[in-house]
mmCIF file of C-alpha atoms in Angstrom:
data_model
loop_
_atom_site.group_PDB
_atom_site.id
_atom_site.type_symbol
_atom_site.label_atom_id
_atom_site.label_comp_id
_atom_site.label_asym_id
_atom_site.label_seq_id
_atom_site.Cartn_x
_atom_site.Cartn_y
_atom_site.Cartn_z
ATOM 1 C CA SER A 1 -247.565 -160.007 -30.171
ATOM 2 C CA ALA A 2 -247.731 -161.573 -33.623
ATOM 3 C CA MET A 3 -251.436 -162.359 -33.414
ATOM 4 C CA LEU A 4 -252.357 -158.768 -32.539
ATOM 5 C CA GLN A 5 -250.197 -157.494 -35.390
ATOM 6 C CA GLY A 6 -252.004 -159.842 -37.755
ATOM 7 C CA ILE A 7 -255.392 -158.588 -36.533
ATOM 8 C CA ARG A 8 -254.257 -154.971 -36.859
ATOM 9 C CA PHE A 9 -252.950 -155.633 -40.381
ATOM 10 C CA THR A 10 -256.265 -157.235 -41.347
ATOM 11 C CA LYS A 11 -258.298 -154.352 -39.917
ATOM 12 C CA LEU A 12 -256.164 -151.567 -41.400
ATOM 13 C CA ASN A 13 -256.108 -153.059 -44.893
ATOM 14 C CA ARG A 14 -259.821 -153.925 -44.843
ATOM 15 C CA TYR A 15 -259.250 -157.622 -45.478
ATOM 16 C CA GLU A 16 -262.029 -158.655 -43.099
ATOM 17 C CA GLU A 17 -264.674 -159.318 -45.736
ATOM 18 C CA LYS A 18 -262.273 -161.285 -47.936
ATOM 19 C CA PHE A 19 -261.137 -163.281 -44.931
ATOM 20 C CA ILE A 20 -264.720 -163.979 -43.821
ATOM 21 C CA ASP A 21 -265.679 -165.051 -47.353
ATOM 22 C CA ARG A 22 -262.684 -167.361 -47.541
ATOM 23 C CA VAL A 23 -263.417 -168.919 -44.144
ATOM 24 C CA MET A 24 -267.102 -169.378 -44.980
ATOM 25 C CA SER A 25 -266.327 -171.018 -48.346
ATOM 26 C CA MET A 26 -263.972 -173.452 -46.623
ATOM 27 C CA ARG A 27 -266.623 -174.102 -43.980
ATOM 28 C CA MET A 28 -269.212 -174.883 -46.669
ATOM 29 C CA LYS A 29 -266.816 -177.377 -48.284
ATOM 30 C CA GLU A 30 -266.219 -178.922 -44.876
ATOM 31 C CA MET A 31 -269.960 -179.221 -44.212
ATOM 32 C CA LYS A 32 -270.489 -180.900 -47.594
ATOM 33 C CA LEU A 33 -267.781 -183.453 -46.801
ATOM 34 C CA LEU A 34 -269.192 -184.030 -43.307
ATOM 35 C CA ARG A 35 -272.667 -184.685 -44.724
ATOM 36 C CA LYS A 36 -271.199 -187.180 -47.158
ATOM 37 C CA GLU A 37 -269.226 -188.918 -44.403
ATOM 38 C CA LEU A 38 -272.255 -189.116 -42.105
ATOM 39 C CA PHE A 39 -274.374 -190.498 -44.947
ATOM 40 C CA TYR A 40 -271.887 -193.325 -45.510
ATOM 41 C CA LEU A 41 -271.658 -193.910 -41.754
ATOM 42 C CA SER A 42 -275.435 -194.216 -41.522
ATOM 43 C CA LEU A 43 -275.454 -196.686 -44.425
ATOM 44 C CA THR A 44 -272.785 -198.746 -42.685
ATOM 45 C CA ILE A 45 -274.676 -198.794 -39.404
ATOM 46 C CA PHE A 46 -277.906 -199.713 -41.194
ATOM 47 C CA ALA A 47 -276.164 -202.576 -42.999
ATOM 48 C CA THR A 48 -274.653 -203.922 -39.777
ATOM 49 C CA VAL A 49 -278.027 -203.929 -38.049
ATOM 50 C CA VAL A 50 -280.033 -205.392 -40.927
ATOM 51 C CA SER A 51 -277.552 -207.915 -42.346
ATOM 52 C CA PRO A 52 -277.912 -210.613 -39.633
ATOM 53 C CA VAL A 53 -281.701 -210.556 -39.897
ATOM 54 C CA VAL A 54 -281.649 -210.733 -43.692
ATOM 55 C CA ALA A 55 -279.012 -213.483 -43.645
ATOM 56 C CA SER A 56 -281.015 -215.650 -41.252
ATOM 57 C CA GLY A 57 -284.206 -215.094 -43.247
ATOM 58 C CA PHE A 58 -282.551 -216.084 -46.517
ATOM 59 C CA THR A 59 -280.973 -219.106 -44.856
ATOM 60 C CA PHE A 60 -284.322 -220.372 -43.567
ATOM 61 C CA MET A 61 -285.974 -219.683 -46.900
ATOM 62 C CA THR A 62 -283.212 -221.488 -48.810
ATOM 63 C CA PHE A 63 -283.357 -224.444 -46.434
ATOM 64 C CA ALA A 64 -287.112 -224.791 -46.807
ATOM 65 C CA LEU A 65 -287.122 -224.432 -50.610
ATOM 66 C CA MET A 66 -284.143 -226.689 -51.442
ATOM 67 C CA GLU A 67 -285.954 -230.019 -51.050
ATOM 68 C CA GLU A 68 -289.423 -231.240 -50.254
ATOM 69 C CA GLY A 69 -288.291 -233.013 -47.067
ATOM 70 C CA ASN A 70 -286.702 -229.927 -45.511
ATOM 71 C CA VAL A 71 -289.123 -228.786 -42.857
ATOM 72 C CA LEU A 72 -288.278 -226.122 -40.298
ATOM 73 C CA THR A 73 -288.701 -227.880 -36.978
ATOM 74 C CA PRO A 74 -288.256 -226.068 -33.676
ATOM 75 C CA SER A 75 -284.940 -227.832 -33.018
ATOM 76 C CA THR A 76 -283.528 -226.833 -36.424
ATOM 77 C CA THR A 77 -284.860 -223.301 -36.186
ATOM 78 C CA PHE A 78 -283.622 -222.574 -32.658
ATOM 79 C CA THR A 79 -280.232 -224.147 -33.324
ATOM 80 C CA SER A 80 -279.832 -221.971 -36.406
ATOM 81 C CA LEU A 81 -280.983 -218.872 -34.522
ATOM 82 C CA PHE A 82 -278.452 -219.605 -31.776
ATOM 83 C CA LEU A 83 -275.656 -219.863 -34.346
ATOM 84 C CA PHE A 84 -276.747 -216.629 -36.016
ATOM 85 C CA ALA A 85 -276.845 -214.913 -32.627
ATOM 86 C CA ALA A 86 -273.309 -216.138 -31.959
ATOM 87 C CA LEU A 87 -272.183 -214.743 -35.326
ATOM 88 C CA ARG A 88 -273.998 -211.432 -34.947
ATOM 89 C CA PHE A 89 -271.317 -209.908 -32.697
ATOM 90 C CA PRO A 90 -268.399 -210.477 -35.132
ATOM 91 C CA ILE A 91 -270.512 -209.420 -38.104
ATOM 92 C CA ASN A 92 -271.564 -206.171 -36.418
ATOM 93 C CA TYR A 93 -268.036 -205.302 -35.392
ATOM 94 C CA ALA A 94 -266.690 -206.120 -38.849
ATOM 95 C CA GLY A 95 -268.897 -203.361 -40.263
ATOM 96 C CA LYS A 96 -267.828 -200.904 -37.584
ATOM 97 C CA PHE A 97 -264.207 -201.855 -38.140
ATOM 98 C CA MET A 98 -264.522 -201.181 -41.868
ATOM 99 C CA GLY A 99 -265.987 -197.741 -41.141
ATOM 100 C CA LYS A 100 -263.178 -196.891 -38.724
ATOM 101 C CA ALA A 101 -260.595 -198.197 -41.193
ATOM 102 C CA ALA A 102 -262.037 -195.946 -43.910
ATOM 103 C CA GLN A 103 -261.797 -192.961 -41.551
ATOM 104 C CA GLY A 104 -258.193 -193.902 -40.760
ATOM 105 C CA PHE A 105 -257.269 -194.113 -44.437
ATOM 106 C CA GLN A 106 -258.878 -190.717 -45.033
ATOM 107 C CA ALA A 107 -256.935 -189.214 -42.125
ATOM 108 C CA CYS A 108 -253.674 -190.645 -43.509
ATOM 109 C CA HIS A 109 -254.507 -189.146 -46.898
ATOM 110 C CA ARG A 110 -255.083 -185.730 -45.302
ATOM 111 C CA PHE A 111 -251.794 -185.981 -43.400
ATOM 112 C CA SER A 112 -249.934 -186.899 -46.583
ATOM 113 C CA LEU A 113 -251.428 -183.889 -48.388
ATOM 114 C CA PHE A 114 -250.393 -181.659 -45.496
ATOM 115 C CA PHE A 115 -246.839 -183.029 -45.319
ATOM 116 C CA ASP A 116 -246.377 -182.881 -49.099
ATOM 117 C CA ARG A 117 -247.073 -179.137 -49.216
ATOM 118 C CA ASP A 118 -244.252 -176.728 -49.818
ATOM 119 C CA SER A 119 -242.898 -175.195 -46.659
ATOM 120 C CA LEU A 120 -243.259 -171.491 -45.964
ATOM 121 C CA GLY A 121 -239.526 -170.907 -46.152
ATOM 122 C CA VAL A 122 -238.770 -172.378 -42.754
#
């Protein structure tokens, strides 16, 4: 079959080392890109987890420091916490959606590079 002929051609012409070097260099590039992608994914996940807590903290701090009469009572605090808890779900999924959208755009870019290549004479 064609695959066995390709293996035989590679073995007889001693292209194994060149082929292994080429595959390993491509694998190293792939690993570098994967590390970069996972770094950005971890930043996105960190931001989605921390952002509701930071937002509620800044809101309470701003409320208390705006005027002298603004005092955080239990009713104000728990009402605000309930509203932040209700908004936490959409905020978290907005971050995940942005990460998935970025992966989708990257996949479309890879497909366009693949489809824009010259054909092999087919």
